[in-house]
XYZ file of C-alpha atoms in Angstrom:
562
model
C 0.000 0.000 0.000
C 2.813 2.426 0.827
C 4.413 1.752 -2.560
C 1.123 2.397 -4.321
C 0.625 5.683 -2.505
C 4.181 6.774 -3.351
C 3.699 5.933 -7.004
C 0.420 7.822 -7.094
C 2.031 10.863 -5.498
C 4.833 10.861 -8.057
C 2.315 10.512 -10.879
C 0.393 13.463 -9.502
C 3.542 15.567 -9.487
C 4.299 14.745 -13.106
C 0.763 15.487 -14.272
C 0.511 18.703 -12.306
C -2.621 17.705 -10.331
C -2.264 20.592 -7.929
C -4.126 23.232 -9.912
C -2.334 22.288 -13.114
C 1.004 23.618 -11.829
C 3.847 21.068 -12.036
C 5.863 20.479 -8.900
C 9.586 20.113 -8.651
C 10.864 16.593 -8.214
C 13.773 16.062 -5.852
C 15.085 13.063 -7.772
C 17.856 13.512 -10.346
C 16.788 12.060 -13.663
C 19.237 11.207 -16.423
C 18.164 12.972 -19.633
C 16.779 10.802 -22.371
C 15.433 11.393 -25.832
C 12.057 12.240 -24.268
C 13.291 14.399 -21.377
C 12.574 18.155 -21.320
C 16.285 18.968 -21.378
C 16.945 16.840 -24.439
C 13.814 18.229 -26.062
C 14.898 21.819 -25.442
C 18.319 21.137 -26.897
C 16.775 19.558 -29.976
C 14.443 22.494 -30.530
C 17.286 25.000 -30.162
C 19.475 23.104 -32.623
C 16.612 22.802 -35.116
C 15.768 26.511 -34.908
C 19.400 27.579 -35.323
C 19.817 25.210 -38.266
C 16.783 26.693 -40.015
C 18.080 30.261 -39.627
C 21.568 29.237 -40.750
C 20.166 27.345 -43.737
C 18.238 30.404 -44.909
C 21.352 32.563 -44.597
C 23.485 30.048 -46.495
C 20.788 29.833 -49.162
C 20.830 33.602 -49.631
C 24.616 33.561 -49.875
C 24.546 30.744 -52.449
C 21.926 32.525 -54.556
C 23.971 35.735 -54.394
C 27.119 34.016 -55.617
C 25.204 32.186 -58.347
C 23.510 35.392 -59.525
C 26.816 37.242 -59.731
C 28.403 34.378 -61.667
C 25.520 34.440 -64.118
C 25.941 38.216 -64.410
C 29.528 37.683 -65.551
C 31.545 38.183 -62.361
C 34.547 36.030 -61.642
C 34.518 33.583 -58.750
C 36.311 35.864 -56.266
C 34.120 38.945 -56.923
C 31.046 36.721 -56.733
C 32.108 35.327 -53.375
C 32.812 38.840 -52.068
C 29.245 39.842 -52.909
C 27.891 37.400 -50.291
C 27.724 39.147 -46.924
C 27.692 35.833 -45.034
C 31.364 35.423 -45.980
C 32.385 38.783 -44.523
C 33.705 37.017 -41.433
C 36.799 36.156 -43.450
C 38.047 39.657 -42.577
C 37.866 39.069 -38.834
C 41.488 37.855 -38.471
C 42.771 40.895 -40.356
C 43.061 44.546 -39.315
C 39.962 46.688 -39.079
C 39.385 49.943 -40.896
C 39.299 53.467 -39.500
C 35.647 54.399 -39.910
C 35.243 55.449 -36.266
C 38.819 55.559 -35.041
C 40.110 57.708 -37.878
C 37.277 60.180 -37.362
C 37.891 60.360 -33.612
C 41.635 60.746 -34.115
C 41.120 63.569 -36.621
C 38.637 65.320 -34.337
C 41.035 65.022 -31.397
C 43.804 66.636 -33.457
C 41.493 69.460 -34.520
C 40.351 70.012 -30.965
C 43.921 70.125 -29.667
C 44.790 72.646 -32.343
C 41.890 74.894 -31.390
C 39.944 74.208 -34.597
C 36.323 73.358 -35.177
C 35.537 69.740 -34.419
C 32.375 69.432 -36.510
C 32.189 72.138 -39.177
C 35.814 71.658 -40.188
C 35.238 67.931 -40.532
C 32.946 68.654 -43.469
C 35.455 70.722 -45.396
C 38.994 69.834 -44.484
C 39.826 66.176 -44.197
C 37.123 64.031 -45.776
C 36.261 62.612 -42.358
C 32.835 62.800 -40.750
C 33.092 63.017 -36.997
C 29.508 62.660 -35.734
C 29.996 61.548 -32.128
C 29.436 63.763 -29.068
C 32.446 65.543 -27.571
C 32.434 62.958 -24.776
C 33.693 60.355 -27.276
C 36.940 62.321 -27.513
C 37.708 61.329 -23.925
C 38.592 57.898 -25.258
C 41.236 59.436 -27.493
C 42.836 61.037 -24.449
C 44.084 57.598 -23.381
C 44.865 56.187 -26.841
C 48.403 57.047 -27.997
C 48.379 59.182 -31.144
C 50.693 58.705 -34.126
C 53.455 61.234 -34.564
C 53.044 64.154 -36.920
C 50.008 65.779 -38.458
C 46.997 63.609 -39.055
C 44.260 63.741 -41.653
C 41.461 61.269 -42.058
C 42.599 58.417 -44.264
C 39.533 57.985 -46.472
C 41.457 59.358 -49.443
C 44.257 56.835 -48.858
C 41.707 54.040 -48.517
C 39.811 54.963 -51.691
C 39.720 52.003 -54.026
C 41.226 49.645 -51.449
C 39.379 46.793 -49.826
C 38.013 47.711 -46.416
C 40.254 46.285 -43.760
C 43.428 46.502 -45.833
C 46.257 48.600 -44.535
C 46.194 51.963 -46.389
C 49.205 54.191 -46.821
C 49.212 56.258 -43.654
C 51.544 57.268 -40.845
C 52.433 54.428 -38.513
C 50.031 54.172 -35.581
C 51.332 51.617 -33.078
C 48.072 51.714 -31.095
C 46.128 50.527 -34.137
C 47.104 46.896 -33.629
C 45.625 47.022 -30.125
C 42.484 48.656 -31.485
C 42.192 45.777 -33.965
C 42.626 43.209 -31.201
C 40.016 44.969 -29.072
C 37.584 44.892 -31.985
C 38.147 41.184 -32.611
C 37.836 40.367 -28.915
C 34.660 42.442 -28.596
C 32.999 40.648 -31.492
C 33.877 37.231 -30.097
C 32.738 38.314 -26.628
C 29.412 39.398 -28.129
C 28.940 35.890 -29.514
C 29.861 34.337 -26.157
C 27.417 36.564 -24.274
C 24.728 35.729 -26.822
C 25.137 32.078 -25.851
C 24.871 33.073 -22.188
C 21.722 35.042 -22.999
C 20.223 32.027 -24.764
C 20.826 29.798 -21.749
C 19.518 32.419 -19.341
C 16.315 32.961 -21.308
C 15.631 29.254 -21.777
C 16.156 28.654 -18.071
C 13.817 31.536 -17.192
C 10.878 30.342 -19.251
C 11.408 26.580 -19.419
C 9.176 24.220 -17.409
C 10.218 23.732 -13.827
C 11.016 20.041 -14.361
C 13.774 20.944 -16.803
C 15.884 22.195 -13.912
C 16.162 18.613 -12.657
C 16.881 16.977 -16.021
C 20.605 17.498 -16.302
C 23.395 15.347 -17.611
C 25.638 13.610 -15.145
C 27.927 16.110 -13.504
C 25.254 18.803 -13.319
C 26.028 20.516 -16.620
C 23.116 21.966 -18.547
C 22.335 20.353 -21.874
C 21.649 23.780 -23.358
C 24.799 25.517 -24.510
C 26.757 22.387 -25.469
C 29.311 22.329 -28.224
C 26.695 21.829 -30.934
C 24.537 24.759 -29.869
C 27.569 26.972 -29.279
C 28.980 26.131 -32.689
C 25.709 26.843 -34.488
C 25.233 30.106 -32.620
C 28.796 31.175 -33.463
C 28.216 30.338 -37.128
C 25.026 32.398 -37.106
C 26.793 35.323 -35.469
C 29.721 35.245 -37.878
C 27.319 35.203 -40.832
C 25.314 38.126 -39.403
C 26.606 40.973 -41.550
C 25.971 43.906 -39.146
C 28.292 42.263 -36.600
C 31.196 41.451 -38.912
C 30.865 44.619 -40.998
C 31.426 46.753 -37.909
C 34.843 45.178 -37.416
C 35.760 45.430 -41.103
C 34.978 49.137 -41.067
C 36.745 49.822 -37.780
C 33.627 50.909 -35.942
C 33.243 51.727 -32.259
C 29.795 50.196 -32.701
C 31.444 46.782 -32.230
C 32.081 47.688 -28.602
C 28.623 49.239 -28.247
C 27.031 46.028 -29.526
C 28.964 44.155 -26.853
C 27.796 46.591 -24.164
C 24.136 46.255 -25.178
C 24.344 42.461 -25.302
C 25.910 42.515 -21.847
C 23.130 44.834 -20.657
C 20.509 42.285 -21.730
C 22.377 39.535 -19.875
C 22.699 41.729 -16.795
C 18.993 42.599 -16.869
C 18.020 38.949 -17.121
C 20.347 38.138 -14.224
C 18.654 40.767 -12.043
C 21.531 43.270 -12.191
C 19.673 46.335 -13.376
C 22.367 48.678 -12.063
C 25.024 47.022 -14.214
C 22.681 47.113 -17.213
C 22.123 50.823 -16.679
C 25.855 51.539 -16.384
C 26.534 49.719 -19.654
C 23.799 51.639 -21.447
C 25.159 54.850 -19.935
C 28.528 54.152 -21.545
C 26.747 53.774 -24.895
C 25.211 57.230 -24.407
C 28.683 58.758 -24.474
C 28.953 57.787 -28.148
C 25.360 57.748 -29.417
C 22.984 60.417 -28.049
C 19.885 58.510 -29.197
C 20.641 55.875 -26.562
C 19.724 58.462 -23.926
C 16.127 57.437 -24.660
C 16.823 54.347 -22.556
C 16.638 56.665 -19.552
C 13.126 57.753 -20.526
C 12.097 54.111 -20.907
C 13.582 53.213 -17.513
C 11.790 56.069 -15.766
C 8.466 55.163 -17.343
C 8.942 51.540 -16.274
C 10.042 52.549 -12.766
C 13.370 50.801 -13.287
C 14.935 53.166 -10.787
C 18.281 51.393 -10.427
C 18.787 51.132 -14.167
C 17.798 54.772 -14.684
C 20.059 56.001 -11.882
C 23.087 54.082 -13.156
C 22.508 55.153 -16.756
C 22.043 58.808 -15.903
C 24.949 58.723 -13.480
C 27.446 57.306 -15.976
C 26.200 59.586 -18.755
C 26.337 62.649 -16.491
C 29.883 61.908 -15.378
C 31.097 61.295 -18.930
C 29.459 64.316 -20.512
C 30.347 66.425 -17.484
C 34.021 65.566 -17.893
C 33.789 66.409 -21.594
C 32.163 69.743 -20.805
C 34.906 70.588 -18.341
C 37.648 69.389 -20.698
C 36.499 70.824 -24.032
C 34.220 73.690 -23.061
C 30.671 74.741 -23.861
C 31.259 76.006 -27.401
C 31.999 72.613 -28.909
C 28.901 71.144 -27.254
C 26.707 73.888 -28.723
C 28.318 73.261 -32.091
C 27.501 69.568 -31.756
C 23.853 70.276 -30.954
C 23.572 72.438 -34.065
C 25.314 69.784 -36.118
C 22.993 67.084 -34.745
C 19.896 69.133 -35.471
C 20.905 69.668 -39.098
C 21.982 66.055 -39.559
C 18.620 64.872 -38.272
C 16.810 66.990 -40.846
C 18.800 65.914 -43.914
C 19.732 62.328 -43.035
C 21.756 60.101 -45.360
C 20.703 58.523 -48.653
C 23.607 56.074 -49.003
C 22.400 52.462 -49.384
C 23.898 51.341 -46.066
C 21.543 53.679 -44.179
C 18.783 51.172 -43.405
C 16.296 53.638 -41.956
C 13.032 55.043 -43.249
C 14.843 58.306 -43.997
C 17.354 56.541 -46.209
C 14.652 54.551 -47.997
C 12.605 57.669 -48.792
C 15.633 59.634 -50.006
C 16.615 56.758 -52.280
C 13.074 56.582 -53.635
C 13.113 60.290 -54.466
C 16.615 60.155 -55.954
C 17.695 56.586 -56.847
C 21.168 57.739 -57.871
C 21.842 58.971 -54.352
C 21.952 55.374 -53.091
C 25.524 55.117 -54.347
C 26.579 58.605 -53.287
C 28.639 58.555 -50.107
C 27.998 61.810 -48.277
C 31.634 62.809 -47.923
C 32.335 62.436 -51.651
C 32.462 66.223 -51.970
C 34.479 66.884 -48.813
C 37.497 68.961 -49.594
C 36.528 69.418 -53.239
C 33.663 71.891 -52.958
C 34.198 75.338 -54.472
C 31.880 76.838 -51.921
C 33.322 78.700 -48.975
C 32.864 76.737 -45.782
C 30.525 78.570 -43.467
C 31.785 79.456 -40.059
C 30.629 77.175 -37.256
C 28.072 76.377 -36.094
C 26.561 76.648 -39.606
C 27.114 73.706 -41.944
C 27.202 73.458 -45.724
C 25.287 70.202 -46.111
C 24.882 70.410 -49.874
C 28.608 70.932 -50.438
C 29.338 67.867 -48.341
C 27.215 65.620 -50.542
C 24.274 65.113 -48.188
C 20.796 64.799 -49.737
C 18.663 67.879 -50.085
C 16.388 68.579 -47.167
C 12.877 67.374 -47.989
C 9.939 68.348 -45.785
C 7.974 65.181 -46.620
C 10.871 62.941 -45.683
C 11.399 64.804 -42.415
C 7.714 64.630 -41.428
C 7.514 60.928 -42.296
C 10.673 60.255 -40.291
C 9.360 62.057 -37.210
C 6.005 60.248 -37.426
C 7.709 56.878 -37.870
C 10.053 57.510 -34.937
C 7.183 58.535 -32.663
C 5.264 55.410 -33.650
C 8.216 53.164 -32.845
C 8.937 54.851 -29.528
C 5.254 54.902 -28.612
C 5.074 51.159 -29.247
C 8.095 50.534 -27.049
C 7.262 52.975 -24.259
C 3.529 52.285 -23.983
C 2.711 51.129 -20.429
C 2.668 47.369 -19.975
C 1.304 45.364 -17.115
C 3.392 43.323 -14.757
C 7.142 43.528 -15.423
C 8.004 46.561 -13.324
C 9.838 45.968 -10.037
C 7.696 45.465 -6.981
C 4.630 44.090 -8.752
C 3.111 40.638 -8.592
C 3.865 37.588 -10.738
C 3.178 37.610 -14.457
C 0.581 35.457 -16.180
C 1.863 32.172 -17.570
C 4.014 32.334 -20.682
C 3.609 28.603 -21.257
C 0.967 26.238 -19.853
C 1.363 25.508 -16.190
C 4.475 27.571 -15.583
C 4.797 31.212 -14.550
C 7.733 32.935 -16.278
C 10.423 34.827 -14.514
C 9.607 38.483 -13.956
C 13.167 39.223 -15.039
C 12.463 37.665 -18.413
C 9.466 39.949 -18.938
C 11.526 43.000 -18.021
C 14.358 41.901 -20.324
C 11.942 41.423 -23.210
C 10.623 44.902 -22.512
C 14.181 46.254 -22.622
C 14.723 44.387 -25.895
C 11.672 46.039 -27.446
C 12.990 49.438 -26.349
C 16.464 48.634 -27.712
C 15.095 47.755 -31.137
C 12.758 50.759 -31.296
C 15.391 53.262 -30.133
C 17.875 51.984 -32.702
C 15.382 52.195 -35.566
C 13.933 55.561 -34.546
C 17.095 57.378 -35.629
C 17.118 58.992 -39.092
C 20.503 57.372 -39.733
C 20.790 53.661 -38.972
C 23.850 52.186 -40.614
C 23.914 48.445 -41.115
C 26.448 47.955 -38.318
C 24.030 49.656 -35.901
C 21.908 46.514 -36.193
C 24.696 44.447 -34.650
C 22.872 44.440 -31.304
C 19.892 42.818 -33.040
C 21.707 39.491 -33.015
C 21.298 39.340 -29.226
C 17.653 40.381 -29.626
C 17.159 37.558 -32.113
C 18.652 35.087 -29.626
C 16.414 36.392 -26.825
C 13.275 36.174 -28.957
C 14.228 32.717 -30.187
C 14.607 31.371 -26.656
C 11.175 32.635 -25.627
C 9.509 31.552 -28.876
C 10.726 27.989 -28.342
C 8.547 27.835 -25.226
C 5.453 29.341 -26.792
C 2.077 27.698 -26.204
C 0.810 25.617 -29.064
C 4.297 24.848 -30.334
C 6.923 22.176 -29.987
C 7.647 23.070 -26.388
C 4.300 21.697 -25.316
C 3.927 18.814 -27.720
C 5.523 16.200 -25.469
C 3.421 13.660 -23.588
C 1.753 15.065 -20.504
C 1.504 18.640 -21.765
C -2.151 18.126 -22.623
C -2.900 17.550 -18.958
C -2.408 21.270 -18.330
C -5.500 23.401 -18.640
C -5.405 25.347 -21.930
C -6.870 28.378 -20.206
C -3.594 28.875 -18.374
C -1.522 29.162 -21.534
C -2.299 32.812 -22.191
C -4.318 35.523 -20.478
C -8.047 35.232 -20.989
C -9.530 36.770 -24.094
C -6.393 36.484 -26.239
C -5.132 33.860 -28.617
C -1.418 33.112 -28.594
C 0.263 32.667 -31.972
C 1.756 29.258 -32.547
C 5.429 28.697 -31.927
C 6.016 27.682 -35.557
C 4.632 30.964 -36.878
C 6.863 32.968 -34.570
C 9.935 30.874 -35.351
C 9.452 31.278 -39.107
C 9.057 35.035 -38.659
C 12.223 35.178 -36.549
C 14.208 33.205 -39.127
C 13.073 35.580 -41.867
C 13.862 38.606 -39.705
C 17.355 37.276 -39.038
C 17.976 36.593 -42.721
C 16.721 39.984 -43.921
C 18.482 42.026 -41.243
C 21.714 40.053 -41.462
C 22.177 39.433 -45.187
C 23.221 41.947 -47.848
C 24.231 41.709 -51.495
C 27.536 43.581 -51.531
C 27.072 44.847 -55.052
C 24.878 47.900 -54.440
C 25.284 49.138 -58.008
C 23.400 46.031 -59.120
C 20.647 46.346 -56.511
C 19.995 50.089 -56.598
C 19.635 50.400 -60.347
C 16.121 51.870 -60.111
C 13.402 52.606 -57.593
C 11.710 49.214 -57.536
C 14.865 47.124 -57.343
C 16.173 49.556 -54.746
C 13.387 48.463 -52.422
C 15.090 45.071 -52.208
C 18.119 46.883 -50.852
C 16.094 48.019 -47.842
C 15.297 44.528 -46.575
C 17.491 45.252 -43.552
C 14.893 47.745 -42.369
C 12.086 45.264 -43.082
C 13.869 42.526 -41.143
C 14.448 44.837 -38.189
C 10.763 45.786 -38.166
C 9.768 42.137 -38.267
C 12.040 41.338 -35.326
C 10.627 44.293 -33.372
C 7.105 43.033 -34.031
C 7.954 39.549 -32.777
C 9.632 40.931 -29.664
C 6.560 43.069 -28.999
C 4.239 40.062 -29.350
C 6.388 37.943 -27.054
C 6.540 40.724 -24.476
C 2.766 41.156 -24.720
C 2.171 37.453 -24.099
C 4.731 37.358 -21.292
C 3.329 40.330 -19.396
C -0.320 39.692 -20.137
C -0.700 43.226 -21.447
C -4.106 43.893 -22.995
């Protein structure tokens, strides 16, 4: 009789008889082909394989199309963005570092940091004055310095141009390579964190011998690394020599910190990003609206210290000049094909030829007299003409994105009660809901800018990983197809009155979003031949929008927002 009662009790635990909520078992169970841990690993591997297969398919079609068009094998292979990772072992360019070095030299010489950049040295310095603090600790090369875009013209990005020796450059290259690899490693950590936060409670007890989690093994890590290295916004940032590589790392780390319950660390990391990109200051507004007091305090504190030091070091005049420069830049935008924002798309539609016109093509060659700062000669610098319709559409689009991200949601703010169930019979971690909310804000803030270069989407790889982990546990999908899942009341799967999309639908949408945001045909002259074909060159924006939509839906289901 005692054995029968014990067996019945264990059966009740597995079926979740107590109100449909499964109880934790104290017995260690070796994972099998039917265990939750093995099932989760299989679903992760399958999802990563699908996304990687789509990316490889796009790369293969690109190479084939270029071969048919008459390109040789090497040029055809170079047109596939998935192969851009081949440049990772080599030196990076000077897209950010050359601009910051030139601006630091101008500032030390008492010249204009922003207006002179548009007329003198073919180098667009568009960061706040606080970014120059970094150049205070980086050793400068000897002698006068001019931006090296002229020396790099016609050379492959990443190749060493003819320029004065800069011993610190090799360390900058190593830092860029290490930051990219660290971003991939933290993405794996984020995947494991998110799966652990929303997986069924029993999965915590289904571990291999030795206590190691089955999620994040060599197979999953290898697939995730392959996906990251084929994600063009990540690898392109290194090839260009962009500070965005480090910012992508900081934002990925902020997501991990948020999911680990370290909101202060997340805020400090986002505050560091604000020293280089002023649009990231909108994270503070999001944090205040969500009552994420620790995150807001850390973000504002780091940003205040950094910008305060810059104000004391460089003075008020250069900051006023930057504000004027930023205001004008926001009104004209960029039409170059790599600007994957609504502003860029509209400018290219109005003037298809501008898609191939890099905005500093006229720097140093304009016959016009450069206006004294803080006025800027945008037309002479090759920027598109200011268009009222484009500006109005950009402002409306940005407000829509930010309104979607900042709109009040129910449940994930600190100090409130538990969230409704994300999957049947299991309440998700409140930290997961708050991290999803941060992810929605991160995507919206990035896309709300009038200038969103492809490498700015590097942080979207971590957002893809976060969304993928949650989507794998969606109701109605593979996560709940194992035996025993039907014993849970369907009413507990999602808040009453709403229908949750199936996991398969969300996973397909995520795979498409990853492929569109992360794949580019690196022959823009072939894509932007006319207006209609040029729309295909804006798939990065479409993919980013699709990912934002999926993140918003997952957050909505997780928080039970109406």
